[in-house]
Every structure is written in C-alpha cells, then in structure tokens.
XYZ file of C-alpha atoms in Angstrom:
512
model
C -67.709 -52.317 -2.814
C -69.782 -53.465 -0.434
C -73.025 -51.536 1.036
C -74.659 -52.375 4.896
C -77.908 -50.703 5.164
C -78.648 -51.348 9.468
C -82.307 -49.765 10.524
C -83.970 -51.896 8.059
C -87.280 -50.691 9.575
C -87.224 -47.545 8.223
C -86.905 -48.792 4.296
C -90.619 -49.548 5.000
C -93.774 -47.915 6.197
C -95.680 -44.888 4.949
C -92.500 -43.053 6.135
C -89.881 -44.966 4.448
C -86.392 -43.767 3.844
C -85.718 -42.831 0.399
C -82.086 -44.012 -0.062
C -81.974 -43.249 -4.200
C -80.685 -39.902 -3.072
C -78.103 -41.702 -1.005
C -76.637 -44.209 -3.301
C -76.690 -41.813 -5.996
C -74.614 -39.083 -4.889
C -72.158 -42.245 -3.282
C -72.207 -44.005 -6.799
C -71.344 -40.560 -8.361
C -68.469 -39.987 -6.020
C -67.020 -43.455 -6.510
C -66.710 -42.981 -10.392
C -64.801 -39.990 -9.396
C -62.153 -41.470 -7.251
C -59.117 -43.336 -7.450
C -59.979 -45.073 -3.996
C -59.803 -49.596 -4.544
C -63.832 -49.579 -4.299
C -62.549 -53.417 -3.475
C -61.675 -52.369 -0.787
C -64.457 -50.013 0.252
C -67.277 -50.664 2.462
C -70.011 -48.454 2.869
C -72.789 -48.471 6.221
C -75.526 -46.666 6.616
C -77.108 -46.187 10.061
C -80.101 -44.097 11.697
C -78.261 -42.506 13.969
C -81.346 -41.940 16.778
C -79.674 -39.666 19.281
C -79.597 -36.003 17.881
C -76.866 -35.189 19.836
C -73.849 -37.534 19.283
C -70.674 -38.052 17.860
C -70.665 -38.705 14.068
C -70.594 -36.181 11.134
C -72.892 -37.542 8.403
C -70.286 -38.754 6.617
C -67.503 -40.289 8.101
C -64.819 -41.970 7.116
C -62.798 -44.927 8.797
C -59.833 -46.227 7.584
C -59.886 -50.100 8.230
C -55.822 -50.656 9.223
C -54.505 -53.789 8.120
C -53.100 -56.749 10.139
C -49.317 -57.164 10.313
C -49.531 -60.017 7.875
C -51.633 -58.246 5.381
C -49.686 -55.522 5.518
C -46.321 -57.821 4.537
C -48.585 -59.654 1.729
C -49.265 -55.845 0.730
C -45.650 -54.305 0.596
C -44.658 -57.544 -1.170
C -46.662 -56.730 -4.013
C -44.807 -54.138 -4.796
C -45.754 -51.153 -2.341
C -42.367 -50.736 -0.585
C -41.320 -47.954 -3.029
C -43.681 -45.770 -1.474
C -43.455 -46.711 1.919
C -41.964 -43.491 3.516
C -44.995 -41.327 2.012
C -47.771 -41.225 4.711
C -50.497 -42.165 2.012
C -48.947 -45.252 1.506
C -48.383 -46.078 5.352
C -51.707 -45.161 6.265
C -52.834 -47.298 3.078
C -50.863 -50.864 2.505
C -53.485 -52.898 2.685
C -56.158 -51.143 4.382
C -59.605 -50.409 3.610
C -61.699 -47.853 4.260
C -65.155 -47.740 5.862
C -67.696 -44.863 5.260
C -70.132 -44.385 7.493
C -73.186 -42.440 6.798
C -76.277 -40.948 9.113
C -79.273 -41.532 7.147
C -81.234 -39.515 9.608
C -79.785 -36.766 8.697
C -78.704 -37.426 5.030
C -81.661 -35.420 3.324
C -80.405 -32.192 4.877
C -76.443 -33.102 3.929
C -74.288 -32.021 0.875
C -74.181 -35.521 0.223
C -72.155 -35.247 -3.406
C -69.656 -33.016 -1.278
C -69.303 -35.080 2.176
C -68.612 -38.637 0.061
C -66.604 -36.610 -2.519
C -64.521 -35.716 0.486
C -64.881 -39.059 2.214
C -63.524 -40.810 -0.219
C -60.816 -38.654 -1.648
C -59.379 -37.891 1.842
C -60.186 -41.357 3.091
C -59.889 -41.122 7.220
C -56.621 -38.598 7.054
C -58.020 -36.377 4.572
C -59.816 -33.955 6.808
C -56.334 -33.983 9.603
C -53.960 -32.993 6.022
C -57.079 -30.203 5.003
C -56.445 -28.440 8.740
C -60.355 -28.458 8.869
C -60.411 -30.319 12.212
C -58.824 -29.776 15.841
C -57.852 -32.604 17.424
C -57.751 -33.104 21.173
C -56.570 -35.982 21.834
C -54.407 -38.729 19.960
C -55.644 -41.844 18.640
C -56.902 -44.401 21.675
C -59.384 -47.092 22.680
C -62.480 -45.887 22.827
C -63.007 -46.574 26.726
C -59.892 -44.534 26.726
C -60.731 -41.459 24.967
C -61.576 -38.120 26.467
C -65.190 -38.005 25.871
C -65.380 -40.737 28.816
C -63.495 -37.566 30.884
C -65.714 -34.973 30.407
C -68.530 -37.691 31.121
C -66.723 -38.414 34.625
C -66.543 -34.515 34.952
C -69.930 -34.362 34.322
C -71.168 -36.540 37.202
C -68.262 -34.395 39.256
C -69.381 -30.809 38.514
C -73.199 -31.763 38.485
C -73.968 -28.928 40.505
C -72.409 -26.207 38.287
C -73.883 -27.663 34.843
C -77.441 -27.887 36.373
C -76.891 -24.017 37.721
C -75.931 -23.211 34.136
C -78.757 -24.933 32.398
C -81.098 -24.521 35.030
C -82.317 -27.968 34.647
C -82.065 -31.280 36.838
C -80.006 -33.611 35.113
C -83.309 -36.330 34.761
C -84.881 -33.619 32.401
C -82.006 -34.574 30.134
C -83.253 -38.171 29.963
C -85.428 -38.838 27.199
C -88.601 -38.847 28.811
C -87.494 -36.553 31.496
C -87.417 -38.770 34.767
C -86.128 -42.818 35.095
C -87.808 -45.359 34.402
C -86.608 -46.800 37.434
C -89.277 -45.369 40.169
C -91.948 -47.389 40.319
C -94.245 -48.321 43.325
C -95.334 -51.690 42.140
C -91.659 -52.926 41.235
C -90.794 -52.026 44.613
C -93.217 -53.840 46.314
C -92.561 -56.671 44.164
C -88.562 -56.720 44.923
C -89.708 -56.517 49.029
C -92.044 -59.005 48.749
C -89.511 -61.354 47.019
C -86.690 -60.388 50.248
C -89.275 -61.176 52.458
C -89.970 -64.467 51.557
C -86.061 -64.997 51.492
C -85.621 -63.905 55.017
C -88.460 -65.598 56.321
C -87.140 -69.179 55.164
C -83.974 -67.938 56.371
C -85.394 -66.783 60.029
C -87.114 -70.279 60.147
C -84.000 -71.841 59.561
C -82.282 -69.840 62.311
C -80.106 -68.715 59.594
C -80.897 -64.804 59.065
C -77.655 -62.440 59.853
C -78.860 -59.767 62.398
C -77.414 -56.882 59.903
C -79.727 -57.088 56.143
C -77.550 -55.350 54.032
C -79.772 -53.492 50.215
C -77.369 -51.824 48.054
C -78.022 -49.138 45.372
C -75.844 -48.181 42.517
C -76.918 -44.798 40.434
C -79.004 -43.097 43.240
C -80.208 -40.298 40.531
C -82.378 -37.911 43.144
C -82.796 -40.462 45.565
C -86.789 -40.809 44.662
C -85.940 -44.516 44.132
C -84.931 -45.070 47.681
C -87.349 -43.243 49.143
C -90.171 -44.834 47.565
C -88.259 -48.438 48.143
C -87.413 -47.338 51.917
C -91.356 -45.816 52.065
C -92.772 -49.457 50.917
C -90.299 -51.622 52.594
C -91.225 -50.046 56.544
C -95.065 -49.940 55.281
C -94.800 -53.709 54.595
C -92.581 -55.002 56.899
C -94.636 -53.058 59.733
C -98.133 -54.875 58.140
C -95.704 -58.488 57.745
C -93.200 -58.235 60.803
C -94.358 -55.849 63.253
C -91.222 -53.708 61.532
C -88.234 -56.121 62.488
C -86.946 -56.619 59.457
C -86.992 -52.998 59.246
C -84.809 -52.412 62.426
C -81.712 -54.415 60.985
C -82.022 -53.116 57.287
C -79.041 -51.146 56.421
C -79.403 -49.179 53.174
C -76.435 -47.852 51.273
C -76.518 -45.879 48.265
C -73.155 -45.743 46.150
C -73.221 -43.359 43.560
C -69.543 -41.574 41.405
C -71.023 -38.112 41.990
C -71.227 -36.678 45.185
C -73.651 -33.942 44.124
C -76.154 -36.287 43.189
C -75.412 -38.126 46.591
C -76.051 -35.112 48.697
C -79.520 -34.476 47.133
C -80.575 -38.347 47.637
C -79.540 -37.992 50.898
C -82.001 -35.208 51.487
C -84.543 -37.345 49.710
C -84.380 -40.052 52.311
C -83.981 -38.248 55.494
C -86.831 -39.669 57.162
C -84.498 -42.997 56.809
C -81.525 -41.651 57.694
C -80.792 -44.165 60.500
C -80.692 -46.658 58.000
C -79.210 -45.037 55.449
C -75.502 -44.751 54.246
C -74.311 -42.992 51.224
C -70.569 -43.742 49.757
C -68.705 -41.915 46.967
C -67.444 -44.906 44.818
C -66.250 -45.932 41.489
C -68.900 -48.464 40.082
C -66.564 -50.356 38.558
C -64.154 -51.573 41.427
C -67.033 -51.610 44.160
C -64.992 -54.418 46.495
C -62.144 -51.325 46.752
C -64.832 -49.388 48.524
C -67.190 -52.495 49.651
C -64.622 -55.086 50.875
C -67.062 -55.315 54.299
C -70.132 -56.503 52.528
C -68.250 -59.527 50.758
C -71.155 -61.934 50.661
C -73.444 -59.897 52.866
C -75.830 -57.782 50.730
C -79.039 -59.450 49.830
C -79.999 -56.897 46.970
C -77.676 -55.146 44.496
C -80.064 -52.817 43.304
C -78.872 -50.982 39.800
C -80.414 -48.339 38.050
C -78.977 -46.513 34.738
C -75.701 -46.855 35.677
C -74.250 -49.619 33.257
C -74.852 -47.689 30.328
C -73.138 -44.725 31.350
C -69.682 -46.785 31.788
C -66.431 -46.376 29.226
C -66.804 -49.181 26.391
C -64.866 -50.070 23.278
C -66.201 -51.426 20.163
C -65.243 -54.245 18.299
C -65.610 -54.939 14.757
C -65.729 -58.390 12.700
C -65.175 -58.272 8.884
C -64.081 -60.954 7.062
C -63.157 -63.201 9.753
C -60.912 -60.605 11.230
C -61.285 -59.165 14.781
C -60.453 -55.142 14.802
C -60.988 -52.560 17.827
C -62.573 -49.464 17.189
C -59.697 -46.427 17.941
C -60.808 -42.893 18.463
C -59.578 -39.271 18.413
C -61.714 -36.652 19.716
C -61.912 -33.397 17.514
C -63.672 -29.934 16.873
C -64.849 -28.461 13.395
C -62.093 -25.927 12.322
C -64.840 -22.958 12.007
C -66.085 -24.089 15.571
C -62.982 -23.929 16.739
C -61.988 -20.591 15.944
C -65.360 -19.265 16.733
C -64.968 -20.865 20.597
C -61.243 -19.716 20.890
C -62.623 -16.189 19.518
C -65.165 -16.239 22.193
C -62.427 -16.671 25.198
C -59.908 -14.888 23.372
C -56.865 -17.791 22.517
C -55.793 -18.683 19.792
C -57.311 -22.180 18.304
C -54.822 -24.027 18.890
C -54.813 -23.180 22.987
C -58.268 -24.990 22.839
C -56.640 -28.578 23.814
C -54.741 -27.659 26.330
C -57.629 -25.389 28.046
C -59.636 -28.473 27.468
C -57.347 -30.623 29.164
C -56.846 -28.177 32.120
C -60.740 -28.325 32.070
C -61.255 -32.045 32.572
C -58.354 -32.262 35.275
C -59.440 -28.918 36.899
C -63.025 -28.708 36.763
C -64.987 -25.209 35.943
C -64.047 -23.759 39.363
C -60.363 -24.401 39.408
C -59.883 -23.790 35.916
C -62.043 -20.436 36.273
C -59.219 -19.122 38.870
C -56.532 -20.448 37.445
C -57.273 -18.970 34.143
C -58.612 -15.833 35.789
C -57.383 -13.288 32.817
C -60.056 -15.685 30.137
C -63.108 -16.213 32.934
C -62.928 -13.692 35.196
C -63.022 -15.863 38.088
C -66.427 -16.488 37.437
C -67.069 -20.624 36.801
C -70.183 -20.487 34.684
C -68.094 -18.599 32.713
C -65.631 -21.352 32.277
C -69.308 -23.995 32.115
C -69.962 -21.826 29.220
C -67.015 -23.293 27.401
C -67.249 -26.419 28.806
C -70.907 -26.937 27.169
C -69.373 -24.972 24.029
C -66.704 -27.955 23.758
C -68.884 -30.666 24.840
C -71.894 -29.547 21.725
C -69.200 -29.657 19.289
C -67.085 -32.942 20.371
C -66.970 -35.535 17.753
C -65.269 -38.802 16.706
C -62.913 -39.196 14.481
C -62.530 -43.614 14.129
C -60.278 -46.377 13.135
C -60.667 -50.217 12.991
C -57.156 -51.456 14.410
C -56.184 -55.159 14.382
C -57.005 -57.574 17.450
C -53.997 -60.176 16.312
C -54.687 -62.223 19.720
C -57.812 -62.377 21.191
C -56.409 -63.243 24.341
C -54.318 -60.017 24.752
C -57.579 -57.823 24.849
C -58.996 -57.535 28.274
C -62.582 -56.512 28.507
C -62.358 -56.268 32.341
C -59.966 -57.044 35.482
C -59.613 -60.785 35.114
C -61.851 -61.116 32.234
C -59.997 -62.057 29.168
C -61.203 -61.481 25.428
C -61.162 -64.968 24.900
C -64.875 -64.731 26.550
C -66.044 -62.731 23.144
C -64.858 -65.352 20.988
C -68.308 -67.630 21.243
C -70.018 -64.600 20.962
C -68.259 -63.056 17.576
C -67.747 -66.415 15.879
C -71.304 -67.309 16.067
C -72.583 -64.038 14.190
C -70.694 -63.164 11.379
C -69.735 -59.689 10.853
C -70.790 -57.250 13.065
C -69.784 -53.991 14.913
C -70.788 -54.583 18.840
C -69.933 -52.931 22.362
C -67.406 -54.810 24.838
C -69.905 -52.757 27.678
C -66.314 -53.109 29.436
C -66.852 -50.739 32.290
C -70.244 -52.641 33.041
C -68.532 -55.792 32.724
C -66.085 -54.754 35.365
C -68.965 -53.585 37.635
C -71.147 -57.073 36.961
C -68.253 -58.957 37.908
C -67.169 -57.016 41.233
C -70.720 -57.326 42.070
C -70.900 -60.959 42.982
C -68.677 -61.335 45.155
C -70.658 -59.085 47.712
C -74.139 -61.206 47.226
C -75.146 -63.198 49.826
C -75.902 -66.987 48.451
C -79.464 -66.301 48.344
C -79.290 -62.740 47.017
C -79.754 -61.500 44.182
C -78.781 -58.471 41.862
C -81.272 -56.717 39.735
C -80.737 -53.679 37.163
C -82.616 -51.421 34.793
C -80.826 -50.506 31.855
C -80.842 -50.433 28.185
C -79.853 -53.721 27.091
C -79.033 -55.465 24.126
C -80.301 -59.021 24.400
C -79.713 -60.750 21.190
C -76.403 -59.982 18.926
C -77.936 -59.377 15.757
C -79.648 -56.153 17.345
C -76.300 -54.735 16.958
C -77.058 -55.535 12.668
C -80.666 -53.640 12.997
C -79.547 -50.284 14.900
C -77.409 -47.630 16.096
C -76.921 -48.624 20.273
C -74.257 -45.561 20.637
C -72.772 -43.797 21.507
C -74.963 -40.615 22.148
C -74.944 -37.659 23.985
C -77.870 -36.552 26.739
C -77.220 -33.877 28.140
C -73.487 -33.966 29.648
C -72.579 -37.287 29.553
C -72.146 -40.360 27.168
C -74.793 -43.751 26.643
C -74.136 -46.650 25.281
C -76.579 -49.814 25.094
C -75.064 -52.489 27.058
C -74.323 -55.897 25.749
C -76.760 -57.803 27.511
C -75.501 -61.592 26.088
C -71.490 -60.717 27.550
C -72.757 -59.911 30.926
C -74.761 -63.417 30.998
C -71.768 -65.137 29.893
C -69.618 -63.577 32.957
C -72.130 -64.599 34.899
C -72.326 -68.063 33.958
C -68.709 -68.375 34.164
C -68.962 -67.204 37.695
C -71.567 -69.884 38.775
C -74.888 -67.513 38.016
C -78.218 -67.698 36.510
C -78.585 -64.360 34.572
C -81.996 -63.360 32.736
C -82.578 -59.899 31.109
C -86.610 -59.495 30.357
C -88.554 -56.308 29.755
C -89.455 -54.091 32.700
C -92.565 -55.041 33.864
C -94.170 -52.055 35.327
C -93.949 -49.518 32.383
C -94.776 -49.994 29.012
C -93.045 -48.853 26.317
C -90.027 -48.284 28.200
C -86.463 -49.143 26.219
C -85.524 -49.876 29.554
C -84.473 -53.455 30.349
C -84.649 -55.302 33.656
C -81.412 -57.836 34.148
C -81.432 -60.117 37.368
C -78.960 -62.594 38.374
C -78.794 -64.716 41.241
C -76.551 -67.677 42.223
C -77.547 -70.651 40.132
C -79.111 -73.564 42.374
C-alpha cells in the first residue's frame, strides 16, 4: 500500500494537520478488507475550494493496460471473467482519495470502510448515486456544460442570486484592474510604435485585443489611460487609429462592458467568440494585433488530467453524479421521479432556464427562476465520480488542434509520478493566439498558473467550483513549451501591481 500525503505545509505550523485520526481509521479499514492493499494507493489532498467536486472519500479504480490485463487473466483470472467484479478488477488498482480539509468532520471508519469494499463501482451497485452522464474525458464531461451555460444565462443566475458574478471570485473583483499595469502595458506599445513610426513602418489601423472582458472596468481604465497618455505623448494620434475589440463567450457580460466603455465606443468593438478557435472569428487580424490582452479566461477552459504511476501514462475519466438522498429530495421538489433528473438536466444545459421553463411549463410554471432554482439545486450537488484509463500511445492523445501528446512527454518523464492538468482548452486558445500577433506584439495574461511541475505534488490546483462555473490552475510549463515550438519567448512571473495575489502574469512575444 502506498500513502501520498500532497499539502505538506499543513503537517507543520501551530495549526498542523493531525493525520493519526486519518491513518487510523484507513489502517482499520484495510485489516477489514479483502481488497490487494498491493495494489492500493492512498492520497491525501487539502482540497482548498469549499465548493468542488470530491466526496471526502473517493475512490478510483486505476484500469489496467491491455497488456496487464492479458498478464492478469493468464494467471488464472479467466474463470471469472464474465462477473463484472472481475472485469472491472483484472489487474487494476484502486486509488483512494481523501479531503483532509474536511476529514475531521467525516465518518472516516465508514467512508474508507465503503471505499474500499466497494472499490470505484461500489457506490453505482449500492443505488446510492445518480449518474448523469456516462464515463468521459474530463474536458468532455458535463460539468464543462453547465460552465458554458453559465457564461450563457449570466443574466438569469445573477437575477437569482442577486449578485454580480465578480462577487463570486474569491476576493470579490479581478485582480486584473489595475491603473499602474495599464500604464505600464501603454507605455511599453508606445515605445513599439514609435520605433515603428520612425521607421515608416507603423500600419495606419493599431489593432488591442481583449479576451474575458468581465464588466468591462478593465477596458475602461486601459482605454481611460491610453487617450490620457497618448494625448500628453502624441497629441492623441495614436489614439485616432486604435481599434479596441473585446471578445468575450458570454454575450451578457459583453453587453455590460459595452456600457462600461461607451465614452470609447468609436473605438470599440465587441465579438461573441469561442476563446479557443479565435482565428474562426478573427481570421482579419492574422498578424495585425499588437496586444492580446487576457484576463481570467484560461482557467475557466475544459481540461483533462493525466496521471503517471509507475511509469505508466493514464487519463483521468469522469462521470458526473448526484447523492441518492439529494436526488430524491430535488426530484421531490419539482415533482419527477429521480430518475427524470438526467434527462431534465440534459434538456437544461441544451435549453437554458428560459426554454426549458416553457417547455416544461406543467414543473416551472413558465417562470425561469423557477427552472434557475433547479439549475443551482443541480449545480451545489454535482460531483465526480473518476477513473485512471490507459494512455497506450502518447501520440494518439491530442491536447489541442495540431498539438500532439507527444509535447507532454518531456514534461511527464522528467518528474516522476504525478497527477497534472493538460490546461487543453487554454492550450488551444495560446496556440490560435499567435498567429494574430503582429511580429513585434506581444500577448500578456493574468491567470492562475502553475509554473513549476512539482506544484502539482504540493497542492490541490482543481477543479473547484465559484459560483457557476468550473477553475482549474493552468499548466504554466505546457503553454511555454507550445510557445517555444512555435518560435516564442514565453515568461510567466508574479503580477506586479498587487501583492498577494495567486494571480500570475504570462507574456509571450516572438523570440528575437
């Protein structure tokens, strides 16, 4: 058996974590089971977001390759290979995964008794859970859905909570708006477009994109500085051929940003787009845009997970599921029968509140807070059931459009085991990026990165939950390895203009 305590800063300190409770009640368990403790791994994380997608305990059964499974039913397990304990079990392992933040309020004796009795199928064969969805990649699974619908149906969710959805962030705005950054980033154009102008080789049209326009309070401060400047600098020339476009997946938050910057608004564009296939949208500003300005986005993009034990690769697969009790309680509530609650959920994330409140008139009444009450019901209660399935080739996993797997090889072999993020959908929107930089621009983002692989070994980087939608930490040292690949310098230091801040500043500009 072998036992990963991550969050080795809280085994120390006048606060330390006590784990004798923890190993106890998992020692006691494991003299009661008939589980191969060989084969039984144990990882204990401090799960920081309060609202996320774990249980406790969990339990994940670690599936075996297609070669360990032959080596298995060759020793003698093809006598019971048409019973689902020993399909699910030839040669697999199984991981459980416990939340040592909250392990001091848990039935710990009960949840690894369970755990490791049931292993990963035990609570499906109990009927305690309901499962929405079947088992998928983790970019894949529905929780990135009801994030999308999130960003979609922003205006209803912030009606029902009657709360902006930057009061959901942790410290209640972005760490994003910031005078002095702004003047910093202008300063830094200007001196661009000067040497430019001097060498008579300045495009009329100066092209600024921003990705993640939150309330627009970014812009305007940016837009504020940038005419205060260039009027002090340039008598406001640089001012007259600035075009500003903001790109952003929801089009509520667009519409309020808008509003934000209407003293601007004959430089400003705003565009509904997907961040991660901006050339679909931006095809015009191939090579053209002399800042890709980025702010909270990248962590809010569908990942997967990877896992390394042993020397093996494995990707992390995920079902989405509800608590029995919560599930009858919410299907109570609306009047259906529990096991209506996928479908209405699914109706919900292709519908939306609104649609699904009149098409489903006889449950909501027409009314679609009524149908945002369920929707916030569903999204409390989500969690994650997970699986470690077999990568056999590298090279068949694609962590982006063009970007093979074979680019996480140098990055897995070189740290030993480890469970890290693929950040694909910010790998996607890194690399679709570039291509609309001008040679002398240069992209910058604020984010929360992950700059050095064995952070992944120290802490819990997601996912969570704020308020409607999903975060994830984003792997910082995969994005600088597209961009090298691509012909850029890429650095990822800490924002300079707030301290404190988790947030993360990443530039990258064509290497000279």
């Amino acid at each position: 058996m072998q036992i990963v305590i991550r969050s080795t800063d809280k085994l120390r300190g006048p606060k330390a974590l006590d784990l004798n409770p923890v190993l106890s009640a998992l020692l006691a368990a494991a003299r009661e089971t008939s589980t191969d403790l060989a084969r039984l791994r144990v990882v204990g994380d401090w799960v920081q977001y309060r609202q996320n997608f774990r249980e406790p305990v969990d339990a994940r059964l670690i599936c075996p390759s297609a070669a360990a499974s032959a080596r298995a039913y060759r020793a003698g397990l093809e006598a019971d290979a048409d019973s689902e304990a020993a399909t699910e079990g030839a040669g697999a392992g199984l991981e459980i995964g416990v939340d040592l933040r909250r392990a001091a309020s848990a039935d710990l004796a009960d949840l690894f008794r369970r755990a490791l009795n049931g292993g990963a199928g035990g609570q499906q064969r109990d009927g305690c859970r309901l499962y929405l969805e079947d088992w998928k990649a983790e970019s894949a699974g529905c929780i990135w859905a009801f994030n999308a619908l999130y960003w979609r149906a922003l205006g209803l969710w912030e009606q029902a909570t009657g709360n902006e959805y930057e009061q959901a962030l942790p410290k209640g705005e972005s760490d994003a708006r910031n005078v002095a950054a702004a003047q910093e980033l202008i300063l830094e154009l200007f001196r661009v477009w000067d040497d430019l102008a001097a060498q008579q080789a300045l495009p009329e049209d100066l092209y600024v994109l921003e990705l993640g326009v939150g309330n627009g309070n970014q812009a305007r401060v940016w837009l504020d500085e940038f005419l205060r400047l260039d009027r002090e600098r340039h008598g406001g020339a640089y001012y007259r051929r600035l075009h500003y476009l903001m790109g952003d997946y929801s089009p509520h938050v667009l519409e309020r940003a808008r509003a934000n910057v209407s003293s601007h608004a004959e430089h400003v564009s705003s565009l509904v787009l997907d961040a991660r296939s901006l050339t679909q949208t931006l095809r015009f500003l191939s090579a053209k845009a002399f800042l890709i300005y980025i702010s909270n986005v990248y962590d809010n993009l569908p990942t997967d997970e990877i896992v390394r034990l042993g020397g093996h690769l494995f990707r992390v697969e995920v079902r989405a599921f509800i608590a029995g009790a919560t599930a009858e309680r919410l299907a109570a509530e609306i009047g259906v029968a529990p096991s209506a609650l996928p479908d209405l959920a699914g109706r919900l994330l292709h519908l939306g509140p609104a649609l699904l409140a009149e098409a489903a008139a006889d449950r909501f009444h027409g009314d679609p807070l009524a149908a945002v009450a369920l929707w916030r019901a569903l999204w409390e209660a989500l969690r994650l059931e997970e699986r470690y399935v077999p990568i056999e080739e590298l090279d068949t996993y694609e962590v982006a459009p063009g970007i093979s797997g074979e680019i996480l090889r140098p990055i897995v072999e070189a740290n030993g085991d480890l469970r890290m993020h693929v950040s694909n959908g910010a790998a996607a929107s890194f690399a679709d990026s570039m291509p609309l930089l001008h040679p002398f621009g240069v992209l910058q983002c604020h984010d929360l990165f992950v700059t050095e692989i064995d952070q992944y070994q120290s802490g819990f980087r997601g996912p969570g939950k704020y308020d409607g939608s999903v975060v994830n930490w984003v792997n910082g040292p995969l994005l600088a390895a597209i961009g090298r690949r691509r012909g850029f310098d890429v650095q990822i230091r800490r924002f300079a203009h707030r301290s404190g801040s988790n947030v993360l500043t990443l530039t990258a500009r064509v290497r000279e």
